Short mmCIF file of C-alpha atoms in Angstrom, two decimals:
data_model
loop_
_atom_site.label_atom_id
_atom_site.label_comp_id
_atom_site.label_asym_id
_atom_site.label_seq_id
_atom_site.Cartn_x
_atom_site.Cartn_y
_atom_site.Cartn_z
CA UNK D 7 106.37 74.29 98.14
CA UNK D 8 107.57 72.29 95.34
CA UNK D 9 110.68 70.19 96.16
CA UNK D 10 112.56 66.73 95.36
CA UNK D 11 110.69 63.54 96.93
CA UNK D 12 114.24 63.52 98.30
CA UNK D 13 114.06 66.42 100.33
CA UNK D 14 111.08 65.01 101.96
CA UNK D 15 109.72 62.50 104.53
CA UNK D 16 107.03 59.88 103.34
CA UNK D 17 103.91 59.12 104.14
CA UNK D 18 101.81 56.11 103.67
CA UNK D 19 98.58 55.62 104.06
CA UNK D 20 97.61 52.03 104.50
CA UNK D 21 94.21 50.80 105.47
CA UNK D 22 93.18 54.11 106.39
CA UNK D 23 96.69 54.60 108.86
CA UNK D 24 98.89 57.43 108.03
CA UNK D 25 102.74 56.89 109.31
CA UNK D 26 105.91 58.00 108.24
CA UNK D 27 107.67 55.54 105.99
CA UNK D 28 111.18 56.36 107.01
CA UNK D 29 112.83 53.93 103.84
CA UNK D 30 109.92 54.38 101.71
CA UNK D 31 108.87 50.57 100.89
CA UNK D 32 105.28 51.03 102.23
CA UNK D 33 102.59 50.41 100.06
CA UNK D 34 99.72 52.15 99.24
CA UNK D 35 99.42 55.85 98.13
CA UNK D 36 101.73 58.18 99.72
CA UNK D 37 102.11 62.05 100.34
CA UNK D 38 105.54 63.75 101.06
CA UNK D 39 106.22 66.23 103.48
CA UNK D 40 109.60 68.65 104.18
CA UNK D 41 111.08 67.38 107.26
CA UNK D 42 111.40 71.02 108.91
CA UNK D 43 109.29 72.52 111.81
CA UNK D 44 107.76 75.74 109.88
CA UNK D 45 106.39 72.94 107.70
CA UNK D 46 105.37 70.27 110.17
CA UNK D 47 103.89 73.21 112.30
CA UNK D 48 101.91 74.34 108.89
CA UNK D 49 100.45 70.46 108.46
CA UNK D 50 99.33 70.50 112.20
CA UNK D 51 97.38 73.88 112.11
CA UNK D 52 95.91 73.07 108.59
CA UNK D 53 92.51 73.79 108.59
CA UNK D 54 91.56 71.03 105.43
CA UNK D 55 91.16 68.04 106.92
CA UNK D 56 91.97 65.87 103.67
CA UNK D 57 95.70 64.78 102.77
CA UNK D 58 94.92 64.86 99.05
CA UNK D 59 97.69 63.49 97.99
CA UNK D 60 96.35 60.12 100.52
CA UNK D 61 92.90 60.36 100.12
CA UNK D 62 92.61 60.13 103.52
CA UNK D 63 91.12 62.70 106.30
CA UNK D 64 93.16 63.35 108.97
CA UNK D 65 91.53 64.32 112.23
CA UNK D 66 93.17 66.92 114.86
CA UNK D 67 94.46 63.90 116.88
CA UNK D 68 96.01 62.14 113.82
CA UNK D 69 97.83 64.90 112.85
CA UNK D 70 99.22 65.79 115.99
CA UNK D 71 100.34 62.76 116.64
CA UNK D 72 102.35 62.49 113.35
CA UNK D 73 103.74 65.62 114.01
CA UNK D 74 104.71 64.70 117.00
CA UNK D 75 106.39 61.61 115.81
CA UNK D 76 108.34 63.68 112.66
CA UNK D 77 109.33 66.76 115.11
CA UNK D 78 111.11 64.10 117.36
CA UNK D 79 112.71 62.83 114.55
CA UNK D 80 113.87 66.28 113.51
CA UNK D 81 114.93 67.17 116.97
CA UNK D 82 117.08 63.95 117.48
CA UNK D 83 118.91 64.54 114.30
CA UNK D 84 119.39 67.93 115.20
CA UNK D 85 121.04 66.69 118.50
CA UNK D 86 123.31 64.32 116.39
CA UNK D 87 124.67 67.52 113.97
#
């Protein structure tokens, strides 16, 4: 799905490491993702390993962990509204 970069978290990949990059100041090349769980459950159960967008493989542990990381995010600003 096609959205504004606005609508979306960042990611970075530097030096192989993919994190979230929450004010978006990161270098190196970055991927976007929507910040809601039918998406962040879709990027955990991809089967394509590659984030194209990073150039960067992403094993079952990396993405699980960044999902993680996002869908606590999500949750505690779902406890804020």
């Amino acid at each position: 799905m096609r959205d504004a970069q606005a609508a979306m978290v960042r990611l970075s990949a530097v030096g192989g490491v993919v994190r979230p990059d929450e004010q978006r100041r990161l270098g190196g090349r970055g991927g976007y993702l929507h910040l809601r769980r039918e998406c962040l459950e879709r990027f955990a159960r991809a089967r394509t390993r590659e984030f194209r967008s990073l150039r960067v493989v992403l094993d079952r542990g990396a993405r699980d962990f960044i999902t993680g990381m996002l869908q606590r995010r999500l949750d505690s600003e779902n406890a804020l509204n």
